[in-house]
CSV table of C-alpha atoms in Angstrom, one decimal:
chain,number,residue,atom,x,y,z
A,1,UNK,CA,-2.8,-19.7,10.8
A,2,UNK,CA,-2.3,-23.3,9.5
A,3,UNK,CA,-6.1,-24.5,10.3
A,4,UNK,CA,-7.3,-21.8,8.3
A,5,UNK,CA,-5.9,-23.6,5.2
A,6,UNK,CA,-8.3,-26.7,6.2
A,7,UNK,CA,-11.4,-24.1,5.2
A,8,UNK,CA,-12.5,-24.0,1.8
A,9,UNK,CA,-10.5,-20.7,0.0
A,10,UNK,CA,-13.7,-19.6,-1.4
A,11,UNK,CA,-15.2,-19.6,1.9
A,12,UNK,CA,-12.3,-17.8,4.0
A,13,UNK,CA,-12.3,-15.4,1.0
A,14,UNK,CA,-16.0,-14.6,1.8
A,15,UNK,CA,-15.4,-14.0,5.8
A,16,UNK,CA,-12.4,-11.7,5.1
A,17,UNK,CA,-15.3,-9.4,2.5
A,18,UNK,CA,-17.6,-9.5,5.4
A,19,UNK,CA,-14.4,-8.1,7.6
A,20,UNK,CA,-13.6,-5.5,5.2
A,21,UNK,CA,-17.3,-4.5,4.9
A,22,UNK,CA,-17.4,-4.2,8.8
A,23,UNK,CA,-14.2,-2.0,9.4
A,24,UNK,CA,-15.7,-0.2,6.1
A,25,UNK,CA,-18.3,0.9,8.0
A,26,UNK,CA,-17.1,1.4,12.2
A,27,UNK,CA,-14.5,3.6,9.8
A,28,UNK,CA,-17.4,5.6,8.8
A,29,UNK,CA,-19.0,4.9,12.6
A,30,UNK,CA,-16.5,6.2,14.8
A,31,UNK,CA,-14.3,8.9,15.9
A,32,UNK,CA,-14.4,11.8,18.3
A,33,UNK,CA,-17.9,12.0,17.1
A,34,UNK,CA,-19.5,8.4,17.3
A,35,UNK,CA,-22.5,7.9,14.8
A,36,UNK,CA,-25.1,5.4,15.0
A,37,UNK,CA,-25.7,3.2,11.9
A,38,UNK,CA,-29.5,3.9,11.6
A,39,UNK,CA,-28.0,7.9,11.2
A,40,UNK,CA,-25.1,6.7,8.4
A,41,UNK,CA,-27.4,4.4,6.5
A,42,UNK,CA,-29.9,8.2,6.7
A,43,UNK,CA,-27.2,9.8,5.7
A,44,UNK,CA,-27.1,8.2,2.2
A,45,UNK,CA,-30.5,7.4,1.3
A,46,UNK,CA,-31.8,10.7,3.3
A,47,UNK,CA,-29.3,12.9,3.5
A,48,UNK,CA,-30.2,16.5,5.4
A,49,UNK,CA,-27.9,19.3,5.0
A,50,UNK,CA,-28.8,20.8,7.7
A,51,UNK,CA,-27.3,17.4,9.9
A,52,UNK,CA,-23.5,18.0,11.6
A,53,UNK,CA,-23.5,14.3,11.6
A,54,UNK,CA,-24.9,13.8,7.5
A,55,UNK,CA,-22.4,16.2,6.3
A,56,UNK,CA,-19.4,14.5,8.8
A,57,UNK,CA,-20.3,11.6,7.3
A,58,UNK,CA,-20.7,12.5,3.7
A,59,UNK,CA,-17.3,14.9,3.5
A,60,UNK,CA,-15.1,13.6,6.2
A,61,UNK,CA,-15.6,9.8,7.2
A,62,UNK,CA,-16.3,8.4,3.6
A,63,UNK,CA,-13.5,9.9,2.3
A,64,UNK,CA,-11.1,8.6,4.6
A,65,UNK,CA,-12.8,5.5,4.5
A,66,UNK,CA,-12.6,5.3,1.0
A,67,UNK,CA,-9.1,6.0,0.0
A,68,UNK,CA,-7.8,3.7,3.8
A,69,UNK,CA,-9.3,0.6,1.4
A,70,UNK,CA,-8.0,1.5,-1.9
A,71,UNK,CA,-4.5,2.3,-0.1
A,72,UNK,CA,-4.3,-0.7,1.8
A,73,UNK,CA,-5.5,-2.9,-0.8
A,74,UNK,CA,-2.7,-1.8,-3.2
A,75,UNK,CA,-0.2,-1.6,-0.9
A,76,UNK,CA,-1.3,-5.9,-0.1
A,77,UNK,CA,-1.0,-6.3,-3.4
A,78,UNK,CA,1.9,-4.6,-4.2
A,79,UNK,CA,3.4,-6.3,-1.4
A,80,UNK,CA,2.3,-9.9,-2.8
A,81,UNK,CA,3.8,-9.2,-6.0
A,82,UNK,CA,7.2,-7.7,-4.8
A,83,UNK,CA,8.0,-10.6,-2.6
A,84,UNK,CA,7.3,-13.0,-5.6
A,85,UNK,CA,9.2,-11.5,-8.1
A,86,UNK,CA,12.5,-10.9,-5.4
A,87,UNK,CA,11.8,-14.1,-3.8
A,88,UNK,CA,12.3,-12.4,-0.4
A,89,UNK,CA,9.9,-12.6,2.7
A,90,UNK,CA,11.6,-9.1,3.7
A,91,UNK,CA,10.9,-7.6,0.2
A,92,UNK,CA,7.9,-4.8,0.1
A,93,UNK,CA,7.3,-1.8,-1.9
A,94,UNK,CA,9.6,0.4,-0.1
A,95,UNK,CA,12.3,-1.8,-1.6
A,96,UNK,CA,11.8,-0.3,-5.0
A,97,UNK,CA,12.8,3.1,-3.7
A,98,UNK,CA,8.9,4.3,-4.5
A,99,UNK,CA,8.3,6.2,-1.2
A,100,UNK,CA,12.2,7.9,-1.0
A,101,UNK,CA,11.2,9.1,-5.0
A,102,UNK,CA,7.9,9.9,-4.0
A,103,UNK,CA,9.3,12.3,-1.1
A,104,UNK,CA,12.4,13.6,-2.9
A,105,UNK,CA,9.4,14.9,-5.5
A,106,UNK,CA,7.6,16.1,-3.5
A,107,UNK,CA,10.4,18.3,-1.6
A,108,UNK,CA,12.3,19.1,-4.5
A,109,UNK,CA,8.9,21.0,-5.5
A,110,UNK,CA,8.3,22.7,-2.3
A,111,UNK,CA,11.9,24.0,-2.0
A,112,UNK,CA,12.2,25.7,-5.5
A,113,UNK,CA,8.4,26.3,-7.1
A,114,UNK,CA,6.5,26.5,-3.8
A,115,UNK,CA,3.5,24.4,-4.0
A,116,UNK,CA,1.1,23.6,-1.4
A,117,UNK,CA,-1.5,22.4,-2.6
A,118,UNK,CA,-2.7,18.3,-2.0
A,119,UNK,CA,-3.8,17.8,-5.4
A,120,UNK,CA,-0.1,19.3,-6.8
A,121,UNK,CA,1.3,16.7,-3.7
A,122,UNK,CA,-0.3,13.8,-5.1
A,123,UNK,CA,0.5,14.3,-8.9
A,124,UNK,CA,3.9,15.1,-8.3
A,125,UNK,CA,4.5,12.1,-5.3
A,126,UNK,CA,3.2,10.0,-7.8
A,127,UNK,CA,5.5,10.9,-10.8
A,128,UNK,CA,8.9,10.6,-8.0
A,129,UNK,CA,7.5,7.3,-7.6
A,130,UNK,CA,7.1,5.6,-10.7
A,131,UNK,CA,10.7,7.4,-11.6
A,132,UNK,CA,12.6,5.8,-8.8
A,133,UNK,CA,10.7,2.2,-10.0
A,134,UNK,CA,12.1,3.1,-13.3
A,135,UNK,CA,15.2,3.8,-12.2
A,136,UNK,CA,15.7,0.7,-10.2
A,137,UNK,CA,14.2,-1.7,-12.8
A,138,UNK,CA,17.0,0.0,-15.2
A,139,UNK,CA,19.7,-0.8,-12.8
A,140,UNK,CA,18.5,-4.2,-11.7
A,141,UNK,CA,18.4,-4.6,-15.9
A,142,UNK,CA,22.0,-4.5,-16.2
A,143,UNK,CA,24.5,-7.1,-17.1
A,144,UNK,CA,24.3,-10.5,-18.1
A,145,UNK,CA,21.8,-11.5,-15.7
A,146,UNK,CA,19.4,-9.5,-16.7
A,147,UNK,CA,16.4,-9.0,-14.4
A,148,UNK,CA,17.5,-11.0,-11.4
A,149,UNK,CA,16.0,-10.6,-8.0
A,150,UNK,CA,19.0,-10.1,-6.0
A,151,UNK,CA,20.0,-7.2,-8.1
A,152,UNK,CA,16.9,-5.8,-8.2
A,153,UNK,CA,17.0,-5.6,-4.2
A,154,UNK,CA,20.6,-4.4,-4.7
A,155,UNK,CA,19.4,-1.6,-7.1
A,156,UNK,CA,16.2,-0.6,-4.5
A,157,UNK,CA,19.0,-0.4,-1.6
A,158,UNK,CA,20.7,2.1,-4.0
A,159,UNK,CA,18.2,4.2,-5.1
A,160,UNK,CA,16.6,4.9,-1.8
A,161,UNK,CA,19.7,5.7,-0.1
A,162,UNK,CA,20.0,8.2,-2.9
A,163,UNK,CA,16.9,9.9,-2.9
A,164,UNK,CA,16.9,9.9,1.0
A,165,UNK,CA,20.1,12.1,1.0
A,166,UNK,CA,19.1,14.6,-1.5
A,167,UNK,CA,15.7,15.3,0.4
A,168,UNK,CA,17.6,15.6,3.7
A,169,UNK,CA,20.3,18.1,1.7
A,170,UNK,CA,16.8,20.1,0.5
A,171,UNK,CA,15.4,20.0,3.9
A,172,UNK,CA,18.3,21.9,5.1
A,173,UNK,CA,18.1,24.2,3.0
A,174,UNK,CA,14.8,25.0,3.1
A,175,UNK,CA,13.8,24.3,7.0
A,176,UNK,CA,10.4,25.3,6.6
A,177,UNK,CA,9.7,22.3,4.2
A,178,UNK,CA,10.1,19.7,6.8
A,179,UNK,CA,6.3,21.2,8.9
A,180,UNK,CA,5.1,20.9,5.1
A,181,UNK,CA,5.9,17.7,4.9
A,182,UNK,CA,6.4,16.1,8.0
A,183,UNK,CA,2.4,14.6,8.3
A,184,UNK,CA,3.0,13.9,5.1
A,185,UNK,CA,5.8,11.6,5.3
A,186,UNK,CA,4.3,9.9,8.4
A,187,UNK,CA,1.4,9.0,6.3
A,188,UNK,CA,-2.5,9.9,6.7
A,189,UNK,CA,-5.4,10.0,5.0
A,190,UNK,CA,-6.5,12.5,7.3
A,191,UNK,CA,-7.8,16.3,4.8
A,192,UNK,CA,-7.9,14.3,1.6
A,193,UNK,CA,-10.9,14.2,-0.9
A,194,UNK,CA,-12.3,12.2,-3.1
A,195,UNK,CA,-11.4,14.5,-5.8
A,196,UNK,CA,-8.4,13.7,-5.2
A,197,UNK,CA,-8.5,9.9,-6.2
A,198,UNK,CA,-10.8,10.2,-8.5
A,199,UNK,CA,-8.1,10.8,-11.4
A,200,UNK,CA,-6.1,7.8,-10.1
A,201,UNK,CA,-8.9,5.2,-9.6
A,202,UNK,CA,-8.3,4.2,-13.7
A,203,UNK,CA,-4.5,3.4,-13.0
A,204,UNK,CA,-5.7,1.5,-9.4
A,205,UNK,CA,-8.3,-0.6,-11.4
A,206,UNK,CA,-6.3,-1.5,-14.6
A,207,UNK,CA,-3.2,-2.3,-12.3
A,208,UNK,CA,-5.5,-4.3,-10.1
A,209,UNK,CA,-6.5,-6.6,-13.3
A,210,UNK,CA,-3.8,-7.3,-14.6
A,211,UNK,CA,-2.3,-8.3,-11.1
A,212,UNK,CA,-5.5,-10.7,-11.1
A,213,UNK,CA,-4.2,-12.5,-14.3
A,214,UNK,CA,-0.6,-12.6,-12.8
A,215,UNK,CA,-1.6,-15.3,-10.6
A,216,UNK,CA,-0.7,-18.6,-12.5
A,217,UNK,CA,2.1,-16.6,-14.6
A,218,UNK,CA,3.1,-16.1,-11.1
A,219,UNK,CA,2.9,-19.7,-9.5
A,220,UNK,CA,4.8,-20.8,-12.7
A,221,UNK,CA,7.4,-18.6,-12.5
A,222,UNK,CA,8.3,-19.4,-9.0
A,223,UNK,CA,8.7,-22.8,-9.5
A,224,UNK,CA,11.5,-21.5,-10.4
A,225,UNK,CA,13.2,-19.6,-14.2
A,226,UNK,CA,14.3,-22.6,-15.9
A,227,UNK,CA,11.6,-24.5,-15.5
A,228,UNK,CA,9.2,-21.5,-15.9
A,229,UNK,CA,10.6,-21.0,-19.4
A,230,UNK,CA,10.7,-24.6,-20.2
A,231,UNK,CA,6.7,-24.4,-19.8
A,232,UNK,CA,7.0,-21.3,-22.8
A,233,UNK,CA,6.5,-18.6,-20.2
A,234,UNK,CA,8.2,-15.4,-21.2
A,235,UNK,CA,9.3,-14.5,-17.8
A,236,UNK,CA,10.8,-11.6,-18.7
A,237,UNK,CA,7.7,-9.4,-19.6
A,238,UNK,CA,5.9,-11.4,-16.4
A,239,UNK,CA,8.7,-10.1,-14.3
A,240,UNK,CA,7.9,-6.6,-16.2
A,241,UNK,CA,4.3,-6.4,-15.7
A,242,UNK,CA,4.8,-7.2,-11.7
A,243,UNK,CA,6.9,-4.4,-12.1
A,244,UNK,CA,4.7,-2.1,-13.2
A,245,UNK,CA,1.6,-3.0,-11.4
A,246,UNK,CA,3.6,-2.4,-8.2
A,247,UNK,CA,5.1,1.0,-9.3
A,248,UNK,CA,1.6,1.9,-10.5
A,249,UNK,CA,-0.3,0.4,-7.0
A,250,UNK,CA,2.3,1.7,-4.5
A,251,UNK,CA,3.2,4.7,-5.9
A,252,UNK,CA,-0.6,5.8,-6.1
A,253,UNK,CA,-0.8,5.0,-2.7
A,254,UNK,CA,2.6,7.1,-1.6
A,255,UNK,CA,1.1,10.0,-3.6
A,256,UNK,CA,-2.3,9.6,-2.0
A,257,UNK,CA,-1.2,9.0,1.8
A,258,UNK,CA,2.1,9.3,1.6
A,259,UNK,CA,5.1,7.1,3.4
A,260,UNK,CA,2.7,4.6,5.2
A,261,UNK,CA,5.2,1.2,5.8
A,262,UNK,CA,4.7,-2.2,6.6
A,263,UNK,CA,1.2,-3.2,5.3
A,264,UNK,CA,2.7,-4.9,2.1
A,265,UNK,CA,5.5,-7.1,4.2
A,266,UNK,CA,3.3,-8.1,6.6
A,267,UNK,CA,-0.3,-8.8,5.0
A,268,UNK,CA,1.1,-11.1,2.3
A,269,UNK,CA,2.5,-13.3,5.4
A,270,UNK,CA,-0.5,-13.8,6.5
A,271,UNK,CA,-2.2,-14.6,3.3
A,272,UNK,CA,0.0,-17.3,2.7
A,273,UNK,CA,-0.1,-18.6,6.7
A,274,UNK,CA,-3.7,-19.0,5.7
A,275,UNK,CA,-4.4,-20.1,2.4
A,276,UNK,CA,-1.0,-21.6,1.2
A,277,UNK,CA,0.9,-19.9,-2.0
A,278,UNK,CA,-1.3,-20.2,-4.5
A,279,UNK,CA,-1.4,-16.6,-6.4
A,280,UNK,CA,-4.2,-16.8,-7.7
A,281,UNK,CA,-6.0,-16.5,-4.1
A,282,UNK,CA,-2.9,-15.0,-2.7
A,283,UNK,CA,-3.8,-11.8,-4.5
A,284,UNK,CA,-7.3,-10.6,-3.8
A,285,UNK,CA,-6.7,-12.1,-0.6
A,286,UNK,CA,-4.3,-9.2,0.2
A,287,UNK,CA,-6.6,-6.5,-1.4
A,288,UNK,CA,-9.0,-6.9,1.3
A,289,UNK,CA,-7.0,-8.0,4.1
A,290,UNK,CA,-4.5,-4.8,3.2
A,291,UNK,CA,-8.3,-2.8,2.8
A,292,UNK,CA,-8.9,-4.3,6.8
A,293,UNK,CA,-6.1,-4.0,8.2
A,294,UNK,CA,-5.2,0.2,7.2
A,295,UNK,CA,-8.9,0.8,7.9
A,296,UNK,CA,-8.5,-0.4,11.6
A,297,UNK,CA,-5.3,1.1,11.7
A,298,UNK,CA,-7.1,4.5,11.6
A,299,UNK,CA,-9.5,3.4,13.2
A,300,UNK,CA,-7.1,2.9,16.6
A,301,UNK,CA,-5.0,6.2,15.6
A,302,UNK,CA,-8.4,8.6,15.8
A,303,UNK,CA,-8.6,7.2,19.8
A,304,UNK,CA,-4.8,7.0,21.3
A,305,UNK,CA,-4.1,10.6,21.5
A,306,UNK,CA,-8.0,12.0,21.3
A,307,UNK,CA,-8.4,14.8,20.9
A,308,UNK,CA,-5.7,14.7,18.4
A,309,UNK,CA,-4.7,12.1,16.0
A,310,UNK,CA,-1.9,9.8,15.7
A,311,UNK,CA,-0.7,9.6,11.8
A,312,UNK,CA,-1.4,6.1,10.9
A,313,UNK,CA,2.4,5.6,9.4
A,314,UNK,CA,2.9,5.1,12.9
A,315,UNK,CA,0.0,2.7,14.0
A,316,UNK,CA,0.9,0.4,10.5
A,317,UNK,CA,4.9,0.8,11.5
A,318,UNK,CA,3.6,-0.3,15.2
A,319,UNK,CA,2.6,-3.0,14.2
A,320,UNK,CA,4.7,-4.0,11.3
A,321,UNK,CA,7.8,-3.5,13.3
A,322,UNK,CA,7.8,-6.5,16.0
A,323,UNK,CA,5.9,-8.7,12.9
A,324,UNK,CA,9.3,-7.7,10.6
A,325,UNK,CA,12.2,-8.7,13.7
A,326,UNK,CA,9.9,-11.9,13.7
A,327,UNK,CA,10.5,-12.5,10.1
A,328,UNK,CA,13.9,-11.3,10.2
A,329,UNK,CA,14.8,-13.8,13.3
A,330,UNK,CA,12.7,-16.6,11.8
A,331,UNK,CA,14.7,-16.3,8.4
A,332,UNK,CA,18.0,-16.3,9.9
A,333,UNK,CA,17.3,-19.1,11.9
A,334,UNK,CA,16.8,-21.4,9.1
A,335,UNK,CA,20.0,-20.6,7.7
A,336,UNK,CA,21.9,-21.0,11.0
């Protein structure tokens, strides 16, 4: 990954857009159907309703190609910003508690008002999330301290353990839940619409921004809290914004596609094996690496187990899982 810090940033940022435009469209491209590209590109400046493969294209493949970017964008992002403002290689946005909040939500609505529909899924996934965020920046608020990154990972620990034994009490209760929700929690965006991201693309984009202008606040701050204050940054509302834009990216992408790990601890690792730790290009360089990486995740998932599909939780945790024991082993080694 080194050599790719000798190219121009500008430049590597350019090829990785041309990557993401390419597993854009084989997203679109492929599947137990495959569809030429002369048909796709007909598809939207000639589209025939009367064509299996124009309305396949237009209902089903865009859609999932759609919201695979936007989630693994955010979830790069997210991932970016969490492991700067713990200052941990293992942090990600599970450690906020976001997807246990997100699930206990979403079962605790199930269970007692018996809701099934995607849209009700998404609303209330992402109000669980953004409570257990809130609920762990509270905690890791606490004390003298105030907002300090190993409390904050302390407080995530807590709150996800929590949440992850009431929704297993609820699921015993209420058996039938788990078929409900067990796709669900495996994470897909597999029978979602458009519709259903269109309310959430405002909080995607303004959280997206203002990650953009976190970059030097960002670089500042981890040079480390003394000195960043020193310099007149006011690190405790930098430390709150990062906090935000990752309850606001994650969470929408729990509520969208629900519990799918790994992308935002593994993506920002390889942003900074290529282009060093510079936030400013650290962070668009997730979005569209994360946007890459989910979309040829499902990609590979609609093939292993054709005719059926494998949830693509499972194809990100895959290949997050040997990438995290790496981390894990590499990180202990240095303190041996």
């Amino acid at each position: 990954m080194r050599k790719f810090r000798k190219i121009p940033k500008l430049v590597s940022l350019l090829f990785l857009i041309l990557m993401f435009l390419i597993t854009f469209c084989l997203s679109i491209m492929l599947g137990k159907i495959s569809i030429p590209v002369t048909t796709v590109i007909d598809a939207f400046v000639n589209f025939d309703g009367t064509s299996t493969e124009h309305i396949i294209i237009t209902t089903t493949r865009l859609t999932r190609a759609v919201l695979a970017a936007v989630i693994g964008a955010s979830l790069g992002i997210a991932g970016a910003l969490m492991q700067a403002l713990t200052r941990n290689p293992l942090a990600s946005p599970d450690l906020l508690g976001i997807n246990a909040g997100a699930l206990f939500f979403i079962v605790f609505a199930i269970t007692f008002f018996s809701l099934t529909s995607l849209v009700h899924y998404m609303w209330i996934g992402f109000l669980g999330a953004g409570i257990a965020g809130a609920f762990v920046y509270i905690l890791g608020s606490v004390g003298r301290d105030g907002l300090a990154p190993v409390k904050i990972v302390l407080a995530g620990a807590a709150i996800t353990a929590l949440f992850v034994s009431f929704t297993q009490g609820l699921l015993v209760i209420n058996q039938e839940g788990i078929q409900t929700v067990l796709f669900w929690l495996a994470g897909s965006v597999a029978g979602r619409t458009l519709e259903m991201l269109y309310p959430l693309i405002p909080f995607f984009i303004g959280a997206a921004i203002i990650a953009m202008f976190l970059g030097r606040p960002i670089n500042i701050l981890l040079s480390g809290e003394d000195i960043a204050k020193s310099l007149g940054q006011r690190t405790l509302i930098v430390k709150l914004l990062i906090g935000v834009v990752v309850i606001v990216l994650a969470g929408g992408s729990v509520a969208l596609g629900g519990a799918i790990g790994f992308i935002g601890l593994i993506i920002p690792h390889m942003v900074r094996g290529m282009i060093g730790v510079d936030y400013r290009w650290v962070i668009p360089f997730c979005g569209f690496m994360g946007a890459s990486l989910l979309l040829a995740a499902d990609i590979v998932a609609r093939f292993i187990i054709m005719p059926q599909e494998m949830p693509i939780g499972v194809m990100t945790a895959l290949i997050g899982t040997p990438f995290f024991i790496y981390i894990a082993r590499k990180g202990l080694a240095k303190h041996a």
